[in-house]
Coordinates of C-alpha atoms and ligand atoms in Angstrom, one line a residue:
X1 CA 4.9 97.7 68.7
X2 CA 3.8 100.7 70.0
X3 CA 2.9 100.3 72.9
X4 CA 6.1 99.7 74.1
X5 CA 7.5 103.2 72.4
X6 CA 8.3 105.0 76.0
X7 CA 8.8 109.3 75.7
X8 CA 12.4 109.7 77.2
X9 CA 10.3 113.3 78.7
X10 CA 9.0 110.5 81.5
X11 CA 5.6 109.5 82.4
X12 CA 2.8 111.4 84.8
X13 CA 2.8 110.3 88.5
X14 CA -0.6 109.3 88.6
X15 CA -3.8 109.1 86.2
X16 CA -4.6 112.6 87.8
X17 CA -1.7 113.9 87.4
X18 CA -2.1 113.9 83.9
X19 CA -6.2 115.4 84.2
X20 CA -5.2 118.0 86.2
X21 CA -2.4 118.8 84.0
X22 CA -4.4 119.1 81.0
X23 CA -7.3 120.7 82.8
X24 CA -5.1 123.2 83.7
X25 CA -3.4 123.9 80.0
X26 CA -7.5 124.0 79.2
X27 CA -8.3 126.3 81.9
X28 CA -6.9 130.2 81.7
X29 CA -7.5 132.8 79.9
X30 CA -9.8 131.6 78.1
X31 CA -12.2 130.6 79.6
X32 CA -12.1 133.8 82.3
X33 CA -11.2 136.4 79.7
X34 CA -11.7 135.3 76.4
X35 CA -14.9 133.7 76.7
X36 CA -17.0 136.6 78.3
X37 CA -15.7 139.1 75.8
X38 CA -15.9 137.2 72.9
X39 CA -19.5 136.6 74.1
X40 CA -20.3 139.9 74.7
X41 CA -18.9 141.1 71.1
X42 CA -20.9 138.1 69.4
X43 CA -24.5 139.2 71.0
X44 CA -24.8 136.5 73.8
X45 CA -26.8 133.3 74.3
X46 CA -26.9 132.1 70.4
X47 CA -22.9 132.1 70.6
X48 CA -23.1 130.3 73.6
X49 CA -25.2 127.7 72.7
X50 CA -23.2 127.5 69.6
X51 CA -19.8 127.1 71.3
X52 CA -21.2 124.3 73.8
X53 CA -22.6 122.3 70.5
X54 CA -19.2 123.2 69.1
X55 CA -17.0 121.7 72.5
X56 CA -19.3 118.9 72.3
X57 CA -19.3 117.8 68.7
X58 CA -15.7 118.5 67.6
X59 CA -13.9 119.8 70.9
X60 CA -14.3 116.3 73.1
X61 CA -13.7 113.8 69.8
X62 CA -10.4 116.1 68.6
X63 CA -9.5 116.2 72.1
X64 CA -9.5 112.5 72.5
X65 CA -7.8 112.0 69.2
X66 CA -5.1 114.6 70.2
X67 CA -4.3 112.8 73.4
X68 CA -4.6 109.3 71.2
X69 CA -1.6 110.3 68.6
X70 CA 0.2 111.5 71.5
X71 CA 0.7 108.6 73.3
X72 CA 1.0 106.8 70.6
X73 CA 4.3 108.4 69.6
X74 CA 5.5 109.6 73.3
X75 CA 7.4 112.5 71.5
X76 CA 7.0 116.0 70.9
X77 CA 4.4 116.5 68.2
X78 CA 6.9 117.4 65.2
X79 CA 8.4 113.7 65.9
X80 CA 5.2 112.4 66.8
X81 CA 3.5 113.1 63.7
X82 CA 6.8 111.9 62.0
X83 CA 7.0 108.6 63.6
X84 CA 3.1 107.7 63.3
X85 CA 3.0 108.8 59.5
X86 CA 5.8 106.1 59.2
X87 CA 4.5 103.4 61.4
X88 CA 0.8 104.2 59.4
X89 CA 2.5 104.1 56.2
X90 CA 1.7 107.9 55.0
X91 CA 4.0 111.0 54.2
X92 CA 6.5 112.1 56.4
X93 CA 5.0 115.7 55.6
X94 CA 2.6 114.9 58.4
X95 CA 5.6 116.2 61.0
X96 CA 3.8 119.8 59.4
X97 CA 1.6 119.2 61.0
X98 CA 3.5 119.3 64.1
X99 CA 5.9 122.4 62.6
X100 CA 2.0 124.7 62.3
X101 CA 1.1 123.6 66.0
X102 CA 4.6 125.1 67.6
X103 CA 4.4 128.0 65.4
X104 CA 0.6 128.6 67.1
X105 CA 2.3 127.8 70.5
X106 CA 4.7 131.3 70.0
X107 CA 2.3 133.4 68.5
X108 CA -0.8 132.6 71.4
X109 CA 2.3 132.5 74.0
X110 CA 3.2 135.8 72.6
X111 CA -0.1 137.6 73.6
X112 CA -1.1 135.3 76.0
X113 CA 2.0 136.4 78.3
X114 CA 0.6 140.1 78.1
X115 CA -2.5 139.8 79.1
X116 CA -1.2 137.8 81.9
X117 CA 0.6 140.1 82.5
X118 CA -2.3 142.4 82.9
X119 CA -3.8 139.9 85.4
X120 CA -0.4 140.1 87.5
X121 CA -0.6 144.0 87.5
X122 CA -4.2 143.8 88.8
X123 CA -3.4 142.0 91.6
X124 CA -1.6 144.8 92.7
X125 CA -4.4 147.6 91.8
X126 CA -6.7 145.6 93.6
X127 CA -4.5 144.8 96.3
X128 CA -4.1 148.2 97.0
X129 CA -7.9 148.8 97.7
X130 CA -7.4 151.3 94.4
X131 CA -11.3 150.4 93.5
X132 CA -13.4 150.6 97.0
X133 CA -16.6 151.8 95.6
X134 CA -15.0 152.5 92.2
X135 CA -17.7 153.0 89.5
X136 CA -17.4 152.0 85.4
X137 CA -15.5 155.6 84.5
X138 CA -13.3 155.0 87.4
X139 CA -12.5 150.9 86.7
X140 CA -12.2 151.8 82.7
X141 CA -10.0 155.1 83.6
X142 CA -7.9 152.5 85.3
X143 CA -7.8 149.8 82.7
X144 CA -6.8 152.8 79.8
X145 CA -4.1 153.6 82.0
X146 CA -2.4 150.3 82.1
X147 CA -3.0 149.5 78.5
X148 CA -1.8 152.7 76.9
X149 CA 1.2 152.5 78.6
X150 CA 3.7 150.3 76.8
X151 CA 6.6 150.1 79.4
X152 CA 4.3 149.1 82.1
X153 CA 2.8 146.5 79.6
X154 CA 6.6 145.1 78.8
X155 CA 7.5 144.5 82.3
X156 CA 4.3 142.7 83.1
X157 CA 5.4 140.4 80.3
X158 CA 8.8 140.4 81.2
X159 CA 7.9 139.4 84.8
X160 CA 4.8 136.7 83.5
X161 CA 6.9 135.3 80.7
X162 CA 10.0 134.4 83.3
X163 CA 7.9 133.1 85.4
X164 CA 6.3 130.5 82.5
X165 CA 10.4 129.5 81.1
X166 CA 11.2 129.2 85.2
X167 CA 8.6 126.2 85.5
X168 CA 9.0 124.7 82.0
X169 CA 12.8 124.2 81.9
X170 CA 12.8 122.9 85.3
X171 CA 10.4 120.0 83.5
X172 CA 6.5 120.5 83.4
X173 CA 5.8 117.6 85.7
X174 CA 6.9 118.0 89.1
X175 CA 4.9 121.1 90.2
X176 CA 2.6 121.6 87.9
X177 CA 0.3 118.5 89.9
X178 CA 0.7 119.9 93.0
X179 CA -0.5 123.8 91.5
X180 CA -3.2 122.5 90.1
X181 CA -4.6 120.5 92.4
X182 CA -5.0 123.2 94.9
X183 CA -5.0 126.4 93.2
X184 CA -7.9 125.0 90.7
X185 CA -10.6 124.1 93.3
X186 CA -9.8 127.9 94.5
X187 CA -10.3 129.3 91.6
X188 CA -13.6 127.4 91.4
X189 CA -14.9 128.2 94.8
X190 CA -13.9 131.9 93.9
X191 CA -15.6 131.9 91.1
X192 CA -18.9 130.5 93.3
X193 CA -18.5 134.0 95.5
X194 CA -18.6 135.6 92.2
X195 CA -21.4 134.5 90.8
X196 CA -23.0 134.7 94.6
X197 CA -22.3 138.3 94.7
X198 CA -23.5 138.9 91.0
X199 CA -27.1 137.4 92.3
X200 CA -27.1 140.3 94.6
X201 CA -26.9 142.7 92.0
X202 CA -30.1 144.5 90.1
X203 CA -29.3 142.8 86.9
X204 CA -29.0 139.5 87.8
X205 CA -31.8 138.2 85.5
X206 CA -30.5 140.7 82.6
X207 CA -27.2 138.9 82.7
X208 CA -28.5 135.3 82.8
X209 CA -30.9 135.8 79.8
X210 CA -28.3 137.6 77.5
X211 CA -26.0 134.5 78.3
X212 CA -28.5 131.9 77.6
X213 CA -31.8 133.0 75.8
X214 CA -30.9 133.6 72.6
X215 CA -32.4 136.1 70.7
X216 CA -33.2 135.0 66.9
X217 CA -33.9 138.5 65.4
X218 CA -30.5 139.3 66.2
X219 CA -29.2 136.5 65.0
X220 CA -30.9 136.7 61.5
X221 CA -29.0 140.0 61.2
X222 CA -25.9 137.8 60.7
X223 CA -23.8 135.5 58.9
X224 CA -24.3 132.4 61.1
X225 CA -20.8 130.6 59.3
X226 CA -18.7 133.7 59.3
X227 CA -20.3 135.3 62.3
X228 CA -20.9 133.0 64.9
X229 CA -19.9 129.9 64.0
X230 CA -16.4 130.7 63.0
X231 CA -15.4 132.7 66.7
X232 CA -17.3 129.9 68.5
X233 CA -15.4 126.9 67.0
X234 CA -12.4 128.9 67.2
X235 CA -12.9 129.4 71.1
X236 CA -13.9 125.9 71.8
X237 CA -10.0 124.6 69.9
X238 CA -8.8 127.8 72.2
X239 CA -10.1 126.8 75.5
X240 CA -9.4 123.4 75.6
X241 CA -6.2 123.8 74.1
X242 CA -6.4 121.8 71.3
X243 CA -4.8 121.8 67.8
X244 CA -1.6 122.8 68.3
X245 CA 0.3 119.9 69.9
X246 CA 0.0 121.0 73.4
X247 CA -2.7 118.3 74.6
X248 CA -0.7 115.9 72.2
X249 CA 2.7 116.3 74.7
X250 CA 0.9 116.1 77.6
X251 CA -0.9 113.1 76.2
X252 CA 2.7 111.3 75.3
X253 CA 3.5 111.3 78.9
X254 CA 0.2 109.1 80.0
X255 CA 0.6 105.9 81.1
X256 CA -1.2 103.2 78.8
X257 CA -3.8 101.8 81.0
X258 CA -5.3 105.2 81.3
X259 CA -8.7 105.8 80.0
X260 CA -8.4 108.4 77.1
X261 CA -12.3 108.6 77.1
X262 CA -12.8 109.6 80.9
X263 CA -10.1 111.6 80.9
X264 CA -11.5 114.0 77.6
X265 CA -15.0 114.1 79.5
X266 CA -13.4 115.2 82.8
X267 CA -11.1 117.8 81.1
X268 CA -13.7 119.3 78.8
X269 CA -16.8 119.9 81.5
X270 CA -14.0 121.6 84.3
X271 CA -13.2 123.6 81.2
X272 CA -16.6 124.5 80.2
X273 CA -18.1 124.9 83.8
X274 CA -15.4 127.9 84.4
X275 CA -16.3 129.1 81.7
X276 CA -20.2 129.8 82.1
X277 CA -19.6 130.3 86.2
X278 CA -17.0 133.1 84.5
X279 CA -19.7 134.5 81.9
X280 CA -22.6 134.1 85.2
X281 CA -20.6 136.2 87.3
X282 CA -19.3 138.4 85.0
X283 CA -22.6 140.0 82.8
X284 CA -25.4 141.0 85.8
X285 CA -21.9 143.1 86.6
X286 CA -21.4 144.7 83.4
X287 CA -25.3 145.3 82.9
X288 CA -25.7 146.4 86.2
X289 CA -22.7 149.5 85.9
X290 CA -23.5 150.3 82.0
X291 CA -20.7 149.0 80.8
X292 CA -20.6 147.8 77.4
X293 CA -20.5 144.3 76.7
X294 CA -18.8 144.3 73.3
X295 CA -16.7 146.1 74.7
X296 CA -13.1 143.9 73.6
X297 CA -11.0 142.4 75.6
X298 CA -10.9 144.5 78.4
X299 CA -14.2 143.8 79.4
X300 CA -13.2 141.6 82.9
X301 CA -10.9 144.2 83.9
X302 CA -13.3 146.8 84.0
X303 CA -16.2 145.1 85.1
X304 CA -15.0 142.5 88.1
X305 CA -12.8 145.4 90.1
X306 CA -16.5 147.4 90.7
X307 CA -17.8 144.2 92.4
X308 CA -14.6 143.6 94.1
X309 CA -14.9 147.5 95.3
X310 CA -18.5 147.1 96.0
X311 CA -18.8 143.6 98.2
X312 CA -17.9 142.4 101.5
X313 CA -14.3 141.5 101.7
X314 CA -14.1 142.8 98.5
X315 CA -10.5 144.0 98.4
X316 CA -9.4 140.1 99.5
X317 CA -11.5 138.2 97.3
X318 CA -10.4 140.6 94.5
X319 CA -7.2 140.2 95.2
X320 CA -7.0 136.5 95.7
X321 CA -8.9 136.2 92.2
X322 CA -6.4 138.1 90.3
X323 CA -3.6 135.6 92.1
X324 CA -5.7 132.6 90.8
X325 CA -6.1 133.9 87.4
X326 CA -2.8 134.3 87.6
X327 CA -1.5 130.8 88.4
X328 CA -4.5 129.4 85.5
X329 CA -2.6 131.4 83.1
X330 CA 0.7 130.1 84.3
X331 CA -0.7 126.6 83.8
X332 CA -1.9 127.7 80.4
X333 CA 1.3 129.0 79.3
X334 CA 3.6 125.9 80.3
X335 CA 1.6 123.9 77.5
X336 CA 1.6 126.5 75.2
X337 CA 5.8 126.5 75.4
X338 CA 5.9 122.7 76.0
X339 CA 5.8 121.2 72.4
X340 CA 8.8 123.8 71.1
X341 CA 10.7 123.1 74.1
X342 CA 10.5 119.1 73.5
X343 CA 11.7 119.3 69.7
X344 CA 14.5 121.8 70.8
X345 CA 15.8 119.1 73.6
X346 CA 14.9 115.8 71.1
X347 CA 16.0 117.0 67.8
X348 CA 19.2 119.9 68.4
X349 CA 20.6 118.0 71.5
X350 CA 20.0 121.0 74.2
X351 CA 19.5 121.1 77.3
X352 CA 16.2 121.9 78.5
X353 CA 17.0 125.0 80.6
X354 CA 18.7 126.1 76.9
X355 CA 15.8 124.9 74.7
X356 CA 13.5 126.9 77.4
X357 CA 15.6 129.7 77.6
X358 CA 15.7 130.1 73.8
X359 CA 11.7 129.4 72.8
X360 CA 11.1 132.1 76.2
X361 CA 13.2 134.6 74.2
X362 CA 11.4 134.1 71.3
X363 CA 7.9 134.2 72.7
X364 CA 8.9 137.4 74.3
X365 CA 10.1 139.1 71.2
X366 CA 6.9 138.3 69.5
X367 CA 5.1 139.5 72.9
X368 CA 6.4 143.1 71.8
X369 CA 4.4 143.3 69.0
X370 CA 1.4 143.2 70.9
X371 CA 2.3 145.1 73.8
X372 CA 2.4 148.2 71.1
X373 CA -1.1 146.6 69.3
X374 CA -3.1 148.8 72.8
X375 CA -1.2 152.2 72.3
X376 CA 1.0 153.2 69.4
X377 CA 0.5 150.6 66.8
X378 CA -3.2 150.4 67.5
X379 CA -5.5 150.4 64.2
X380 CA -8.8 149.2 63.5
X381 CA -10.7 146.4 61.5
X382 CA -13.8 144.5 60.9
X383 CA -13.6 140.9 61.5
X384 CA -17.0 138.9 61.9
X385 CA -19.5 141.6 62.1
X386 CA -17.4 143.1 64.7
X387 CA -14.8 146.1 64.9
X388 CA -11.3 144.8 66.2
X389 CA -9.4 147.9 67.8
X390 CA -6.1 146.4 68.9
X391 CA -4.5 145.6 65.0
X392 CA -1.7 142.8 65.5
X393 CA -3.0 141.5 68.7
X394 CA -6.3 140.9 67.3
X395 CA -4.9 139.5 64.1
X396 CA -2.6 137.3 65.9
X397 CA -5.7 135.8 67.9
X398 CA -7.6 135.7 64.8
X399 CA -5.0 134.2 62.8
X400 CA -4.5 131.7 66.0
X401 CA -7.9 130.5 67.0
X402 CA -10.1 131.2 63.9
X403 CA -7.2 129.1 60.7
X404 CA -4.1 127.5 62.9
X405 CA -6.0 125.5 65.4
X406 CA -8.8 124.5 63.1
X407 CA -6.7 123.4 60.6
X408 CA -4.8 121.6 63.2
X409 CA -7.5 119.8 64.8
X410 CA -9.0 118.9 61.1
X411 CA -5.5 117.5 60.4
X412 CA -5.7 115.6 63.4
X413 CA -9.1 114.3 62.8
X414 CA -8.2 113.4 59.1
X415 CA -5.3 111.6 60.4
X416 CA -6.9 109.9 63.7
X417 CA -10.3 108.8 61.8
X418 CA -9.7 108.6 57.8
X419 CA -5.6 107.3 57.7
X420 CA -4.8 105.5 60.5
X421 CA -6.0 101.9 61.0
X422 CA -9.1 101.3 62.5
X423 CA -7.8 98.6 64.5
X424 CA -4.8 101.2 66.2
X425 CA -7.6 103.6 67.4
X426 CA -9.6 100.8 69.3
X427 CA -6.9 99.9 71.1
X428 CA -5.6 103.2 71.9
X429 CA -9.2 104.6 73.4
X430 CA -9.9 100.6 74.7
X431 CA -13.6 101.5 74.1
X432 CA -13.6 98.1 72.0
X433 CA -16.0 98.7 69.2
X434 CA -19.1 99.9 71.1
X435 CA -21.3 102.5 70.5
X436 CA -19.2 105.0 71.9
X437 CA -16.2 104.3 70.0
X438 CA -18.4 104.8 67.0
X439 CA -19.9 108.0 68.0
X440 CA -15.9 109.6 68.5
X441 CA -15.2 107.9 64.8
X442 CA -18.7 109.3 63.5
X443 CA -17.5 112.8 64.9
X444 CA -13.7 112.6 63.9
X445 CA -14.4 111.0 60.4
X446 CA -17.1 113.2 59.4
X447 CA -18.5 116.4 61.8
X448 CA -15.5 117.8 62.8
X449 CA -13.4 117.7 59.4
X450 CA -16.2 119.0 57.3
X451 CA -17.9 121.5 59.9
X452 CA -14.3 123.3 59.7
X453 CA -14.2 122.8 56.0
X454 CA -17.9 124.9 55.6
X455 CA -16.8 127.3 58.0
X456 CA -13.9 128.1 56.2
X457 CA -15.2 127.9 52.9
X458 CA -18.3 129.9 54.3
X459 CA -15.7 132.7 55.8
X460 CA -13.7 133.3 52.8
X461 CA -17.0 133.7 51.2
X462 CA -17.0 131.2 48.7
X463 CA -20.3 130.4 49.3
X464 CA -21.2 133.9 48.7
X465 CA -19.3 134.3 45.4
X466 CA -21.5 130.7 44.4
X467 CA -24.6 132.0 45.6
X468 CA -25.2 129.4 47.5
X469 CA -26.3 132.1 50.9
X470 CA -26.9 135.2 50.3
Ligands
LIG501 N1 -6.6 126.8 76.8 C1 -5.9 127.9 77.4 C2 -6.9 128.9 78.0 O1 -8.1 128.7 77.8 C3 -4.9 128.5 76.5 C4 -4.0 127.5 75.9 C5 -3.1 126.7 76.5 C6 -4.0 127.0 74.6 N2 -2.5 125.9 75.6 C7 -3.1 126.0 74.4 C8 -4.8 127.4 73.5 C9 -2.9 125.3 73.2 C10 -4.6 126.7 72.3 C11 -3.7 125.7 72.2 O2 -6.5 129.9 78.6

């Protein structure tokens, strides 16, 4: 019966089309920005190690059950959720689900635009040759500039957020593939120069060993739930852009002899290799010029532009890399609109260029907030052992990565692994019922739902008030 449901959205060109889609909602920000400065606040190598456990054990199986309820309903995830709950026999209150995940969509599309944005400005400032033999007082004098100014901050978002309703209401489909599959390998090769150049520097070995030798004294200083386990899942659902419905839509276009297995595999290790090239390239640099590596989340803006001033060709490879970023975040930022943009176009009868034009001006109203979270708004907080400087911004990433997509992706697991029917899940992933079907139900039924229930229960220190750690 299902299998015949068909998503009146269309259907991918192509099994790739529908990889490099979703590898490029996956790769962005976060995995060039997010990732090295969320590393670098967290202490290094144990929050690495932690994430790739995390990526492995609850990313890939909530991935693959994402994509699963999506092309099993072939609508946006509100209806989705609506339709399976039916067809499954289970409350129609399961379309929440789908309500939480578009809500996440505005708020990460919200900041997400900005600091876009801030990648679209840099293209320029590098462009320009503004950081030939620049050194960290110069790049960070540079960097304050741009931040603590809000009207140069609102029309980077302006310009970025156009840009993202452009491509979405003329349908994600047609040039996304073509962007991807061009502008990614770029991106990857660049990335290669990056890490090239960073040998070259005097800290190479400095860099490496923060990023993967952890360092157990350190660590014992913390709360490993609230501390490190918390940001680390939260960046593993961040980066590979799950629990929030935007995986699910891309998933409700694929075709149904696609292989939901290879395709979770492939998506997850392009995500995860951009992200340790980023962190490879990135840390001999900030070691190297002093810079801080907690220092938040302008930590690749200050540290790449002194390579970029300092190597060979440095003003066009900079230059080139900040146009790459650019277009990942664009990819990025089509998923994250995608799921509101379906509902609008399903549910209220509008026409997509409307329902685009109408979650884009949304998006960008919440996008304010943040723009004034780096100058006038700015206040400070502790969250996780480490002090937050940018008030709603961080709060909205907080509130984002660390509770919505969690509880997302535990909803989905719940769903997927404890209240759907066995039988629909083999024949969605068409593993049969070998061992690796039974590893993704292992990891759905039991390690993800409960790893996200400790963490939680661990961060809102229950466990403390119970004595259970101390
Ligand atoms: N994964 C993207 C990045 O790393 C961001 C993103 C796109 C996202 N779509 C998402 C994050 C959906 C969470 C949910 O840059």
């Amino acid at each position: 019966m299902s299998a015949k449901r068909s998503s009146i959205h269309g259907q991918w060109s192509s099994r790739w089309a529908f990889i490099l889609a979703a590898t490029g909602s996956a790769v962005g920000l976060g995995n060039i920005w997010r990732f090295p400065y969320l590393t670098g606040e967290n202490g290094g190598a144990a929050f690495v190690l932690v994430y790739l456990i995390c990526v492995l054990m609850v990313g890939i199986p909530i991935l693959m059950a994402e994509i699963l309820v999506g092309r099993r309903g072939r609508q946006s995830p509100i209806n989705t959720m609506y339709a399976l709950a039916e067809e499954e026999g289970l409350s129609r209150y399961w379309s929440l689900l789908g309500w939480m995940g578009v809500a996440a969509g505005f708020i990460i599309l919200s900041y997400y635009s900005v600091i876009a944005g801030w990648t679209v400005a840099y293209i320029f400032r590098t462009g320009s040759g503004l950081f030939i033999d620049a050194d960290a007082t110069y790049s960070k004098k540079i960097f304050v500039e741009l931040i603590s100014d809000p009207e140069k901050l609102l029309a980077w978002h302006t310009t970025f957020m156009l840009m993202t309703v452009i491509v979405v209401s003329r349908g994600v489909k047609s040039g996304l593939e073509q962007a991807v599959r061009f502008l990614m390998p770029a991106l990857f090769i660049l990335l290669l120069v990056m890490v090239g150049y960073a040998m070259s520097t005097e800290k190479f070995m400095d860099g490496i060993n923060y990023l993967f030798v952890p360092n157990f004294e350190q660590l014992a200083e913390k709360n490993f739930f609230a501390d490190i386990l918390l940001p680390a899942l939260g960046q593993a659902f961040f980066s590979l852009s799950i629990g929030m419905g935007a995986i699910m839509i891309y998933g409700s276009y694929l075709s149904q002899r696609s292989s939901i297995t290879f395709n979770s595999f492939t998506i997850a290790i392009a995500d995860t290799t951009v992200a340790m090239l980023a962190g490879i390239a990135i840390f001999p640099i900030v070691f190297t010029y002093g810079l801080e590596p907690g220092g938040g989340p302008g930590l690749i803006f200050m540290s790449l532009p002194i390579a970029f001033g300092q190597m060979p060709f440095g003003t066009f490879f900079g230059t080139l890399f900040f146009v790459l970023l650019m277009f990942a975040a664009w990819t990025s930022a089509i998923s994250l609109l995608e799921p509101a943009v379906t509902w609008l176009v399903e549910n209220k009868n509008m026409s997509r260029v409307k329902a685009t034009a109408l979650a884009g001006v949304i998006g960008w109203l919440l996008g304010l907030i943040t723009v004034l979270s780096f100058n006038y708004w700015a206040f400070s907080f502790e969250f996780a052992g480490v002090v937050k400087e940018n008030g709603m911004f961080d709060i909205f990433d907080i509130l984002t990565s660390n509770v919505m997509l969690p509880i997302g992706g535990l909803l989905i697991a719940i769903f997927t692994a404890w209240l759907m029917a066995r039988k629909s899940t083999i024949d969605e992933l068409g593993l049969g019922d070998s061992l690796l079907y039974q590893s993704w139900r292992f990891a759905v039924r039991y390690i993800a739902p409960f790893g996200v229930i400790i963490i939680f229960l661990n961060a809102i220190g229950l466990f403390k008030l119970i004595g259970l750690v101390n």
